Amino acid sequence: MPRSWYDRHAISREVSEDEQHIYRSVVADRKPYFMRYIYPALSKQYNTYVKAANKNALREFDMTIPEMLERTASSLTEQQLAFIQKYWRYMPVGISNCVMNTICRKIETQFRLLVAENSKRMFDYKMLKSGSDYSSAHLSAIRQIMNEYNKKVQAYAVEANCVRPDEDEKRASLANLDRWFMGKCIQTCPDSEELCDIVLDLCYSREKTKQFAWKMCGDIIVRNLARRKRSISFPRLDERGNIKWKSERFSIASVPVDVIE
Amino acid sequence: MSYTLKETEWAADAIASPSLGKSPYDTLRKVARYYIDEGMKPNGVYAEVEKYVLQCDKAASLVKWERTIDAAVQFAAKHNAVNIDKITVTESELETISKIQSGNQERRLAFTLLCLAKYWNVRNHVDSYWVNSTDSDIMKMANIKTSIKRQCKLYHDLRDAGLISFSHKIDCNHVCVSFANDDSPVMIEITDLRNLGNQYMMYIGQPYFACVECGIVIKKDNPDKGRTQKYCRDCAAAVKAQQSKLSHIKSKK
């Protein structure tokens, strides 16, 4: 493929002067927008560019690029208009309204609405609890253990990023870590139901990682859920079902669950 | 990225007491550069860096470290070690910073940007006063913990005050410091790039102190009460552990 087809800088070297403007208008020097979902490196390049450009816009004009784009051209200063022009010109992906880009943007909008809707729903974690009382001494002791656990998991993640262990080794190391901390938790609070309530209050009362709760008391949480609802519902293949997915029909079925105390 | 004024000395200390530290890649590239400056050939440097990794962690898998060691040795081969005695801040520069109306955060940021601009000038052998550090590094060194929006507002205020300018490149967040003035008496000599914000606060008489053990400048816990603080939290814990160990040995005798 001639370089001038995909490299803007090669046009002046390889193409005659009368044809250069035609080549410049059709040169494929960047991948289209939707390809950021195919090439992770392109997605990273795009995200980094948008983040850095937005930061620059905040620093220069005290407003982000989306805020500038919402305004009409007449309400923006010359510098702001020049900034926006540069922003589109140096975008690492092609943002034209081709068919694939349009489809990609429609799907993104749908997902954004879905995610926004889901985040508004408040999750009532009390259904996971055993209903036991606990002392403040136990609460502060388990809180310390949780903070230590989170630090250790974070430190391991940094180490794993450098050392790059294989999946089995990673799984084994994390399992060892979980086992060690579980032992520490049981030593501090031998009553498993009390421990379950403590970890749930610690993890779910604020926007924190819930990993500690599920790793330490996952089986107790599932048992509590099963006690509350003695059946599990799931979609089952059914020719006359009302749920359609991938050209198959499903209907919701329930099975009773026996809780082993 | 960690910023060290005397990388050769730092690397010699790191080799004497092997530890990969918080940023293993940074440590390895400094150690690699140390060996290159000692006159070792590239193959020899690679072998020594591998040995160093094993000294730090006997269970380390060299196959998994291969890419990191390769990148560190290649970087070290292309870039000389940074060996700067000190970074000076002059009277006129401090006066300019003190005239900033907005607040202490802006002053700390201006001071940090000035020091970093001088660091990069020496490192890159230029006279341009561009700060090529990432925002997270700058804010960490300036001891400013705030939102991205507020951080951008700080830069905006400094730009409006004429102290810095931004890059013309749309996605480049580097800034150029424009108030540097070396033709003025030297007031501060910076020998440690950690906690530059706190160093400035200590200079203007705020309750900050330098740890006698590691030299880091931190805020006093209770400036009005108790004895004068000597150690930072980490060194205090280490000193306390050492003292308990000694007293335990004494009591056993």
Short mmCIF file of C-alpha atoms in Angstrom, two decimals:
data_model
loop_
_atom_site.label_atom_id
_atom_site.label_comp_id
_atom_site.label_asym_id
_atom_site.label_seq_id
_atom_site.Cartn_x
_atom_site.Cartn_y
_atom_site.Cartn_z
CA MET A 1 0.00 0.00 0.00
CA PRO A 2 1.53 3.41 -0.85
CA ARG A 3 2.54 5.25 2.29
CA SER A 4 0.70 8.38 1.15
CA TRP A 5 -2.60 6.48 1.60
CA TYR A 6 -2.15 6.29 5.40
CA ASP A 7 0.63 8.75 6.32
CA ARG A 8 -0.25 12.43 5.93
CA HIS A 9 3.43 13.47 6.00
CA ALA A 10 4.31 11.20 3.07
CA ILE A 11 1.89 12.98 0.74
CA SER A 12 4.20 15.93 0.07
CA ARG A 13 7.02 13.48 -0.79
CA GLU A 14 5.16 10.99 -2.96
CA VAL A 15 2.35 12.90 -4.63
CA SER A 16 2.41 15.65 -7.24
CA GLU A 17 1.39 19.11 -6.08
CA ASP A 18 -1.92 19.23 -8.02
CA GLU A 19 -3.12 15.99 -6.43
CA GLN A 20 -1.91 16.62 -2.88
CA HIS A 21 -5.15 18.29 -1.73
CA ILE A 22 -7.18 15.27 -2.91
CA TYR A 23 -4.89 12.86 -1.06
CA ARG A 24 -5.00 14.99 2.11
CA SER A 25 -8.79 14.97 2.11
CA VAL A 26 -9.00 11.14 1.92
CA VAL A 27 -5.86 9.99 3.78
CA ALA A 28 -6.67 7.20 6.28
CA ASP A 29 -4.21 8.36 8.95
CA ARG A 30 -6.32 7.33 11.89
CA LYS A 31 -8.64 4.49 12.78
CA PRO A 32 -12.35 5.26 13.08
CA TYR A 33 -13.87 5.84 16.53
CA PHE A 34 -15.61 2.47 16.88
CA MET A 35 -12.26 0.64 16.61
CA ARG A 36 -11.36 1.74 20.13
CA TYR A 37 -13.52 -1.17 21.24
CA ILE A 38 -11.44 -3.57 19.13
CA TYR A 39 -7.92 -2.30 19.91
CA PRO A 40 -7.31 -1.71 23.65
CA ALA A 41 -4.19 0.39 22.88
CA LEU A 42 -6.33 2.71 20.71
CA SER A 43 -8.91 3.00 23.47
CA LYS A 44 -6.15 3.91 25.92
CA GLN A 45 -4.72 6.48 23.47
CA TYR A 46 -8.18 8.02 23.00
CA ASN A 47 -8.98 8.12 26.74
CA THR A 48 -5.57 9.65 27.55
CA TYR A 49 -6.03 12.29 24.84
CA VAL A 50 -9.54 13.26 25.98
CA LYS A 51 -8.50 13.35 29.66
CA ALA A 52 -5.42 15.50 28.96
CA ALA A 53 -7.31 17.83 26.60
CA ASN A 54 -10.09 18.28 29.17
CA LYS A 55 -7.54 19.10 31.86
CA ASN A 56 -5.99 21.70 29.60
CA ALA A 57 -9.41 23.17 28.87
CA LEU A 58 -10.14 23.38 32.62
CA ARG A 59 -6.81 25.07 33.23
CA GLU A 60 -7.15 27.55 30.35
CA PHE A 61 -10.85 28.39 30.44
CA ASP A 62 -12.13 26.99 33.76
CA MET A 63 -14.55 24.72 31.88
CA THR A 64 -14.39 21.27 30.32
CA ILE A 65 -14.63 20.54 26.59
CA PRO A 66 -18.17 19.08 26.86
CA GLU A 67 -19.25 22.32 28.64
CA MET A 68 -17.72 24.37 25.81
CA LEU A 69 -19.40 22.20 23.18
CA GLU A 70 -22.80 22.74 24.81
CA ARG A 71 -22.52 26.47 24.23
CA THR A 72 -23.22 28.15 20.92
CA ALA A 73 -20.27 29.29 18.81
CA SER A 74 -21.25 32.95 19.31
CA SER A 75 -20.94 32.64 23.12
CA LEU A 76 -17.37 31.29 22.94
CA THR A 77 -14.24 33.41 22.69
CA GLU A 78 -11.80 33.17 19.77
CA GLN A 79 -9.34 31.23 21.93
CA GLN A 80 -12.03 28.76 22.97
CA LEU A 81 -13.10 28.21 19.36
CA ALA A 82 -9.46 27.72 18.32
CA PHE A 83 -9.03 25.24 21.20
CA ILE A 84 -12.02 23.20 20.11
CA GLN A 85 -10.83 23.21 16.49
CA LYS A 86 -7.44 21.90 17.62
CA TYR A 87 -9.17 19.30 19.80
CA TRP A 88 -11.00 17.78 16.83
CA ARG A 89 -8.01 18.14 14.51
CA TYR A 90 -5.60 16.17 16.71
CA MET A 91 -8.13 13.55 17.90
CA PRO A 92 -6.39 10.14 17.57
CA VAL A 93 -9.52 8.51 16.12
CA GLY A 94 -11.74 9.43 13.19
CA ILE A 95 -14.98 10.93 14.51
CA SER A 96 -16.94 11.25 11.28
CA ASN A 97 -20.58 10.12 11.18
CA CYS A 98 -19.94 6.94 9.22
CA VAL A 99 -22.40 4.06 9.73
CA MET A 100 -20.26 2.11 12.22
CA ASN A 101 -19.44 5.20 14.26
CA THR A 102 -23.13 6.13 14.43
CA ILE A 103 -24.10 2.61 15.55
CA CYS A 104 -21.27 2.65 18.11
CA ARG A 105 -22.44 5.97 19.58
CA LYS A 106 -26.08 4.77 19.78
CA ILE A 107 -24.99 1.65 21.72
CA GLU A 108 -22.79 3.78 24.01
CA THR A 109 -25.77 6.05 24.80
CA GLN A 110 -27.96 3.06 25.64
CA PHE A 111 -25.30 1.60 27.94
CA ARG A 112 -24.75 4.96 29.61
CA LEU A 113 -28.47 5.24 30.40
CA LEU A 114 -28.51 1.67 31.71
CA VAL A 115 -25.50 2.22 33.96
CA ALA A 116 -26.94 5.53 35.24
CA GLU A 117 -30.28 3.85 35.99
CA ASN A 118 -28.62 0.95 37.83
CA SER A 119 -26.45 3.23 39.92
CA LYS A 120 -29.55 5.11 41.15
CA ARG A 121 -31.06 1.94 42.66
CA MET A 122 -30.12 1.67 46.32
CA PHE A 123 -29.13 -1.82 47.35
CA ASP A 124 -30.55 -2.89 50.70
CA TYR A 125 -27.76 -5.03 52.13
CA LYS A 126 -29.76 -5.83 55.29
CA MET A 127 -31.20 -8.91 53.57
CA LEU A 128 -27.68 -10.40 53.65
CA LYS A 129 -27.38 -10.06 57.43
CA SER A 130 -27.89 -12.73 60.10
CA GLY A 131 -29.55 -10.31 62.53
CA SER A 132 -26.99 -10.77 65.34
CA ASP A 133 -25.89 -8.03 67.72
CA TYR A 134 -22.19 -7.27 68.04
CA SER A 135 -19.94 -5.30 70.36
CA SER A 136 -18.04 -2.16 69.37
CA ALA A 137 -14.79 -3.86 70.47
CA HIS A 138 -15.34 -6.61 67.90
CA LEU A 139 -16.31 -4.01 65.28
CA SER A 140 -13.10 -1.98 65.70
CA ALA A 141 -10.93 -5.13 65.79
CA ILE A 142 -12.46 -6.47 62.56
CA ARG A 143 -12.18 -3.00 60.99
CA GLN A 144 -8.41 -3.06 61.62
CA ILE A 145 -8.18 -6.53 60.09
CA MET A 146 -10.18 -5.33 57.06
CA ASN A 147 -7.88 -2.32 56.54
CA GLU A 148 -4.84 -4.60 56.78
CA TYR A 149 -6.43 -7.03 54.29
CA ASN A 150 -7.19 -4.26 51.79
CA LYS A 151 -3.61 -2.96 52.04
CA LYS A 152 -2.18 -6.45 51.52
CA VAL A 153 -4.42 -7.10 48.50
CA GLN A 154 -3.43 -3.76 46.99
CA ALA A 155 0.27 -4.43 47.62
CA TYR A 156 -0.06 -7.85 45.99
CA ALA A 157 -1.77 -6.30 42.97
CA VAL A 158 1.19 -3.90 42.54
CA GLU A 159 3.67 -6.74 42.96
CA ALA A 160 1.75 -8.95 40.51
CA ASN A 161 1.82 -6.13 37.96
CA CYS A 162 5.63 -6.16 38.12
CA VAL A 163 6.32 -9.84 38.57
CA ARG A 164 3.40 -11.11 36.42
CA PRO A 165 2.77 -14.49 38.06
CA ASP A 166 0.69 -17.03 36.12
CA GLU A 167 -3.01 -17.43 36.95
CA ASP A 168 -2.56 -20.54 39.17
CA GLU A 169 0.15 -18.88 41.23
CA LYS A 170 -1.92 -15.72 41.57
CA ARG A 171 -5.00 -17.70 42.62
CA ALA A 172 -2.95 -19.70 45.16
CA SER A 173 -1.34 -16.59 46.66
CA LEU A 174 -4.69 -14.83 47.04
CA ALA A 175 -6.29 -17.96 48.48
CA ASN A 176 -3.50 -18.17 51.07
CA LEU A 177 -4.03 -14.53 51.95
CA ASP A 178 -7.79 -15.06 52.33
CA ARG A 179 -7.27 -18.15 54.50
CA TRP A 180 -4.84 -16.31 56.78
CA PHE A 181 -7.18 -13.39 57.29
CA MET A 182 -10.20 -15.65 57.76
CA GLY A 183 -8.29 -17.36 60.57
CA LYS A 184 -7.52 -13.98 62.11
CA CYS A 185 -11.20 -12.92 61.89
CA ILE A 186 -12.42 -16.15 63.49
CA GLN A 187 -9.85 -15.75 66.26
CA THR A 188 -11.12 -12.24 66.96
CA CYS A 189 -14.82 -13.05 66.61
CA PRO A 190 -15.57 -16.79 66.87
CA ASP A 191 -19.34 -16.37 66.26
CA SER A 192 -19.66 -16.62 62.46
CA GLU A 193 -23.08 -14.89 62.33
CA GLU A 194 -21.85 -11.95 64.39
CA LEU A 195 -18.75 -11.75 62.16
CA CYS A 196 -20.98 -11.75 59.06
CA ASP A 197 -23.01 -8.79 60.33
CA ILE A 198 -19.87 -6.88 61.27
CA VAL A 199 -18.20 -7.30 57.85
CA LEU A 200 -21.43 -6.40 56.04
CA ASP A 201 -21.82 -3.19 58.06
CA LEU A 202 -18.18 -2.31 57.44
CA CYS A 203 -18.25 -2.96 53.69
CA TYR A 204 -21.78 -1.97 52.66
CA SER A 205 -22.42 1.11 54.79
CA ARG A 206 -20.20 3.20 52.51
CA GLU A 207 -18.98 3.04 48.92
CA LYS A 208 -16.15 0.62 49.68
CA THR A 209 -14.86 -2.61 48.24
CA LYS A 210 -17.08 -5.53 49.23
CA GLN A 211 -14.37 -8.13 48.57
CA PHE A 212 -13.54 -8.51 52.26
CA ALA A 213 -17.15 -9.31 53.18
CA TRP A 214 -17.58 -11.99 50.52
CA LYS A 215 -14.19 -13.58 51.08
CA MET A 216 -14.57 -13.84 54.87
CA CYS A 217 -18.26 -14.67 55.15
CA GLY A 218 -19.46 -15.59 51.67
CA ASP A 219 -20.96 -18.91 52.77
CA ILE A 220 -22.82 -17.30 55.69
CA ILE A 221 -24.20 -14.55 53.41
CA VAL A 222 -25.47 -17.12 50.90
CA ARG A 223 -27.00 -19.14 53.76
CA ASN A 224 -28.77 -15.99 55.04
CA LEU A 225 -30.13 -15.28 51.56
CA ALA A 226 -31.31 -18.86 51.15
CA ARG A 227 -33.04 -18.71 54.56
CA ARG A 228 -34.98 -15.62 53.50
CA LYS A 229 -36.07 -16.99 50.18
CA ARG A 230 -36.38 -20.74 50.12
CA SER A 231 -36.28 -20.93 46.33
CA ILE A 232 -33.99 -19.88 43.51
CA SER A 233 -35.40 -18.45 40.27
CA PHE A 234 -33.66 -18.82 36.91
CA PRO A 235 -34.52 -18.62 33.19
CA ARG A 236 -35.29 -22.04 31.70
CA LEU A 237 -35.49 -22.97 28.01
CA ASP A 238 -39.19 -22.96 27.06
CA GLU A 239 -40.70 -22.98 23.57
CA ARG A 240 -43.68 -20.96 24.82
CA GLY A 241 -41.63 -18.71 27.10
CA ASN A 242 -42.07 -14.93 27.13
CA ILE A 243 -38.34 -14.09 27.38
CA LYS A 244 -36.50 -13.96 24.05
CA TRP A 245 -32.72 -14.18 23.85
CA LYS A 246 -30.46 -15.17 20.99
CA SER A 247 -33.31 -16.70 18.98
CA GLU A 248 -34.32 -18.94 21.94
CA ARG A 249 -37.31 -18.58 24.26
CA PHE A 250 -37.08 -18.82 28.07
CA SER A 251 -39.43 -18.64 31.01
CA ILE A 252 -38.63 -18.08 34.71
CA ALA A 253 -38.63 -21.26 36.79
CA SER A 254 -38.16 -21.67 40.56
CA VAL A 255 -36.69 -24.51 42.55
CA PRO A 256 -36.82 -24.92 46.34
CA VAL A 257 -33.51 -24.67 48.19
CA ASP A 258 -32.69 -26.83 51.23
CA VAL A 259 -30.57 -24.83 53.65
CA ILE A 260 -28.02 -26.93 55.54
CA GLU A 261 -27.74 -25.30 58.98
CA MET B 1 8.39 8.29 39.15
CA SER B 2 10.75 9.06 42.02
CA TYR B 3 12.96 12.15 41.84
CA THR B 4 16.46 11.93 43.27
CA LEU B 5 19.05 14.68 43.08
CA LYS B 6 22.04 12.36 43.54
CA GLU B 7 21.22 9.17 41.69
CA THR B 8 24.74 7.68 41.84
CA GLU B 9 24.86 8.00 45.63
CA TRP B 10 21.31 6.69 45.90
CA ALA B 11 22.14 3.68 43.71
CA ALA B 12 25.26 2.91 45.78
CA ASP B 13 23.10 2.94 48.95
CA ALA B 14 20.48 0.77 47.25
CA ILE B 15 23.13 -1.78 46.24
CA ALA B 16 24.54 -1.81 49.79
CA SER B 17 21.07 -2.52 51.27
CA PRO B 18 19.13 -4.26 48.50
CA SER B 19 15.47 -3.36 48.25
CA LEU B 20 13.28 -2.82 45.19
CA GLY B 21 11.32 -0.11 46.99
CA LYS B 22 7.93 1.25 45.93
CA SER B 23 8.97 1.61 42.28
CA PRO B 24 11.09 -1.41 41.22
CA TYR B 25 11.60 -0.12 37.66
CA ASP B 26 12.98 3.20 38.94
CA THR B 27 15.32 1.39 41.34
CA LEU B 28 16.58 -0.97 38.65
CA ARG B 29 17.28 1.75 36.11
CA LYS B 30 19.30 3.73 38.70
CA VAL B 31 21.24 0.61 39.68
CA ALA B 32 21.84 -0.19 35.97
CA ARG B 33 23.14 3.35 35.36
CA TYR B 34 25.44 3.02 38.38
CA TYR B 35 27.06 -0.07 36.87
CA ILE B 36 27.34 1.60 33.46
CA ASP B 37 29.12 4.57 35.10
CA GLU B 38 31.47 2.07 36.79
CA GLY B 39 32.60 1.08 33.29
CA MET B 40 30.75 -2.21 32.95
CA LYS B 41 29.73 -3.51 29.53
CA PRO B 42 26.01 -3.99 28.71
CA ASN B 43 26.06 -7.78 29.24
CA GLY B 44 27.80 -7.31 32.56
CA VAL B 45 25.28 -4.66 33.60
CA TYR B 46 22.38 -6.95 32.75
CA ALA B 47 23.89 -9.78 34.81
CA GLU B 48 24.51 -7.47 37.78
CA VAL B 49 20.96 -6.13 37.70
CA GLU B 50 19.64 -9.71 37.65
CA LYS B 51 21.86 -10.50 40.66
CA TYR B 52 20.47 -7.41 42.41
CA VAL B 53 16.88 -8.54 41.82
CA LEU B 54 17.71 -11.91 43.36
CA GLN B 55 19.36 -10.20 46.33
CA CYS B 56 16.17 -8.21 46.90
CA ASP B 57 13.90 -11.21 46.48
CA LYS B 58 15.41 -14.71 46.51
CA ALA B 59 12.18 -16.19 45.14
CA ALA B 60 12.02 -13.77 42.18
CA SER B 61 11.54 -15.39 38.78
CA LEU B 62 14.13 -13.85 36.42
CA VAL B 63 12.09 -14.92 33.39
CA LYS B 64 9.21 -12.78 34.64
CA TRP B 65 11.52 -9.87 35.42
CA GLU B 66 13.19 -10.06 31.99
CA ARG B 67 11.12 -7.33 30.33
CA THR B 68 11.47 -4.92 33.29
CA ILE B 69 15.25 -5.49 33.50
CA ASP B 70 15.59 -5.06 29.71
CA ALA B 71 13.68 -1.78 29.76
CA ALA B 72 15.63 -0.52 32.80
CA VAL B 73 19.03 -1.32 31.24
CA GLN B 74 18.06 0.24 27.89
CA PHE B 75 16.82 3.40 29.60
CA ALA B 76 19.96 3.61 31.73
CA ALA B 77 22.17 3.21 28.63
CA LYS B 78 20.51 6.21 26.96
CA HIS B 79 20.25 8.58 29.96
CA ASN B 80 23.02 9.79 32.25
CA ALA B 81 22.60 9.67 35.98
CA VAL B 82 21.23 12.84 37.54
CA ASN B 83 23.78 14.26 39.99
CA ILE B 84 22.72 17.66 41.22
CA ASP B 85 24.21 19.03 44.44
CA LYS B 86 21.34 21.33 45.18
CA ILE B 87 18.57 23.38 43.67
CA THR B 88 18.64 27.03 44.69
CA VAL B 89 15.68 29.31 45.19
CA THR B 90 16.44 33.01 45.15
CA GLU B 91 15.07 36.00 47.05
CA SER B 92 13.32 37.45 44.03
CA GLU B 93 11.57 34.13 43.28
CA LEU B 94 10.39 33.78 46.89
CA GLU B 95 9.11 37.34 46.81
CA THR B 96 7.13 36.60 43.67
CA ILE B 97 5.63 33.51 45.31
CA SER B 98 4.76 35.40 48.50
CA LYS B 99 2.84 37.97 46.44
CA ILE B 100 0.36 35.31 45.23
CA GLN B 101 -2.96 36.46 46.63
CA SER B 102 -5.02 33.29 46.20
CA GLY B 103 -3.69 31.15 49.05
CA ASN B 104 -1.12 28.73 50.44
CA GLN B 105 -1.98 25.96 47.99
CA GLU B 106 -1.10 28.18 45.02
CA ARG B 107 2.13 29.24 46.72
CA ARG B 108 3.11 25.64 47.45
CA LEU B 109 2.36 24.70 43.85
CA ALA B 110 4.36 27.65 42.49
CA PHE B 111 7.33 26.74 44.70
CA THR B 112 7.18 23.09 43.62
CA LEU B 113 6.91 23.98 39.93
CA LEU B 114 9.90 26.31 40.25
CA CYS B 115 12.07 23.63 41.88
CA LEU B 116 11.01 21.03 39.33
CA ALA B 117 11.64 23.41 36.44
CA LYS B 118 15.21 23.93 37.68
CA TYR B 119 15.61 20.17 38.13
CA TRP B 120 14.50 19.48 34.55
CA ASN B 121 16.76 22.24 33.23
CA VAL B 122 19.81 20.55 34.77
CA ARG B 123 18.63 17.08 33.81
CA ASN B 124 17.95 17.95 30.17
CA HIS B 125 20.83 20.48 29.86
CA VAL B 126 18.46 23.24 28.76
CA ASP B 127 17.38 26.63 30.00
CA SER B 128 13.70 26.49 29.19
CA TYR B 129 12.11 26.01 32.67
CA TRP B 130 9.58 23.47 31.38
CA VAL B 131 8.25 21.06 34.02
CA ASN B 132 8.08 17.60 32.44
CA SER B 133 6.58 15.82 35.45
CA THR B 134 3.13 14.28 35.68
CA ASP B 135 0.39 16.10 37.59
CA SER B 136 0.19 13.36 40.19
CA ASP B 137 3.94 13.64 40.91
CA ILE B 138 3.71 17.44 41.11
CA MET B 139 0.73 17.42 43.49
CA LYS B 140 2.37 14.76 45.65
CA MET B 141 5.55 16.81 45.95
CA ALA B 142 3.58 19.99 46.59
CA ASN B 143 1.62 18.19 49.35
CA ILE B 144 -1.68 19.18 47.75
CA LYS B 145 -4.54 16.72 48.05
CA THR B 146 -7.55 18.00 46.21
CA SER B 147 -9.88 17.27 43.30
CA ILE B 148 -8.75 17.46 39.65
CA LYS B 149 -11.05 20.45 39.12
CA ARG B 150 -9.51 22.32 42.04
CA GLN B 151 -5.99 21.38 40.85
CA CYS B 152 -6.79 22.86 37.41
CA LYS B 153 -8.10 25.99 39.14
CA LEU B 154 -4.72 26.33 40.93
CA TYR B 155 -2.92 26.17 37.58
CA HIS B 156 -5.45 28.62 36.11
CA ASP B 157 -4.76 31.11 38.93
CA LEU B 158 -0.99 30.81 38.51
CA ARG B 159 -1.34 31.34 34.75
CA ASP B 160 -3.51 34.41 35.30
CA ALA B 161 -0.88 35.75 37.71
CA GLY B 162 1.66 35.41 34.88
CA LEU B 163 3.82 32.87 36.76
CA ILE B 164 3.38 29.92 34.39
CA SER B 165 2.32 29.25 30.83
CA PHE B 166 0.78 26.19 29.21
CA SER B 167 1.84 24.12 26.24
CA HIS B 168 0.31 24.86 22.83
CA LYS B 169 -0.10 21.13 22.31
CA ILE B 170 -3.71 20.21 23.04
CA ASP B 171 -3.00 17.09 25.10
CA CYS B 172 0.23 18.16 26.79
CA ASN B 173 -0.20 19.06 30.47
CA HIS B 174 3.35 20.32 30.98
CA VAL B 175 3.82 23.89 32.13
CA CYS B 176 6.58 26.46 31.68
CA VAL B 177 7.65 28.46 34.72
CA SER B 178 8.19 32.10 33.83
CA PHE B 179 9.18 33.72 37.14
CA ALA B 180 12.56 32.04 37.62
CA ASN B 181 15.30 34.56 38.35
CA ASP B 182 18.76 33.27 39.26
CA ASP B 183 20.24 36.81 39.36
CA SER B 184 19.27 37.33 42.98
CA PRO B 185 20.69 36.19 46.36
CA VAL B 186 20.09 32.52 47.14
CA MET B 187 17.71 32.05 50.08
CA ILE B 188 16.93 28.29 50.05
CA GLU B 189 19.03 25.32 48.95
CA ILE B 190 16.93 22.25 48.17
CA THR B 191 18.74 18.94 48.59
CA ASP B 192 15.66 16.72 48.82
CA LEU B 193 12.76 16.82 46.38
CA ARG B 194 10.33 15.11 48.75
CA ASN B 195 7.52 17.23 50.24
CA LEU B 196 8.57 20.48 48.53
CA GLY B 197 5.27 22.04 49.60
CA ASN B 198 6.05 21.33 53.24
CA GLN B 199 9.60 22.66 52.80
CA TYR B 200 8.16 25.96 51.61
CA MET B 201 5.73 26.06 54.54
CA MET B 202 8.62 25.42 56.95
CA TYR B 203 10.61 28.26 55.35
CA ILE B 204 7.77 30.76 55.85
CA GLY B 205 7.56 29.87 59.54
CA GLN B 206 4.62 27.45 59.63
CA PRO B 207 4.79 24.56 62.18
CA TYR B 208 6.70 22.02 60.09
CA PHE B 209 9.91 20.15 60.88
CA ALA B 210 12.50 17.89 59.22
CA CYS B 211 12.79 14.34 60.54
CA VAL B 212 16.29 13.86 62.04
CA GLU B 213 16.41 10.28 60.74
CA CYS B 214 15.29 10.46 57.09
CA GLY B 215 15.14 14.23 56.51
CA ILE B 216 11.57 14.38 55.22
CA VAL B 217 9.69 17.57 56.15
CA ILE B 218 6.26 17.03 57.70
CA LYS B 219 3.72 19.00 59.69
CA LYS B 220 4.01 18.96 63.49
CA ASP B 221 1.26 16.92 65.12
CA ASN B 222 0.60 19.24 68.05
CA PRO B 223 2.67 22.41 67.60
CA ASP B 224 1.48 23.97 70.91
CA LYS B 225 1.83 20.91 73.11
CA GLY B 226 4.49 18.44 74.20
CA ARG B 227 8.16 18.06 73.32
CA THR B 228 9.60 19.15 70.00
CA GLN B 229 8.94 16.43 67.44
CA LYS B 230 12.08 14.75 66.08
CA TYR B 231 10.87 11.89 63.90
CA CYS B 232 8.33 11.31 61.17
CA ARG B 233 5.72 8.60 61.81
CA ASP B 234 7.61 5.81 59.99
CA CYS B 235 10.96 6.60 61.64
CA ALA B 236 9.26 7.02 65.04
CA ALA B 237 7.80 3.51 64.73
CA ALA B 238 11.20 2.11 63.70
CA VAL B 239 13.00 3.92 66.56
CA LYS B 240 10.36 2.78 69.07
CA ALA B 241 10.70 -0.83 67.86
CA GLN B 242 14.48 -0.59 68.20
CA GLN B 243 14.20 0.90 71.72
CA SER B 244 11.73 -1.81 72.86
CA LYS B 245 14.07 -4.46 71.48
CA LEU B 246 17.04 -2.97 73.38
CA SER B 247 15.08 -2.59 76.62
CA HIS B 248 13.84 -6.18 76.27
CA ILE B 249 17.44 -7.39 75.89
CA LYS B 250 18.49 -5.26 78.89
CA SER B 251 15.69 -6.58 81.10
CA LYS B 252 16.61 -10.19 80.20
CA LYS B 253 20.20 -9.56 81.36
#
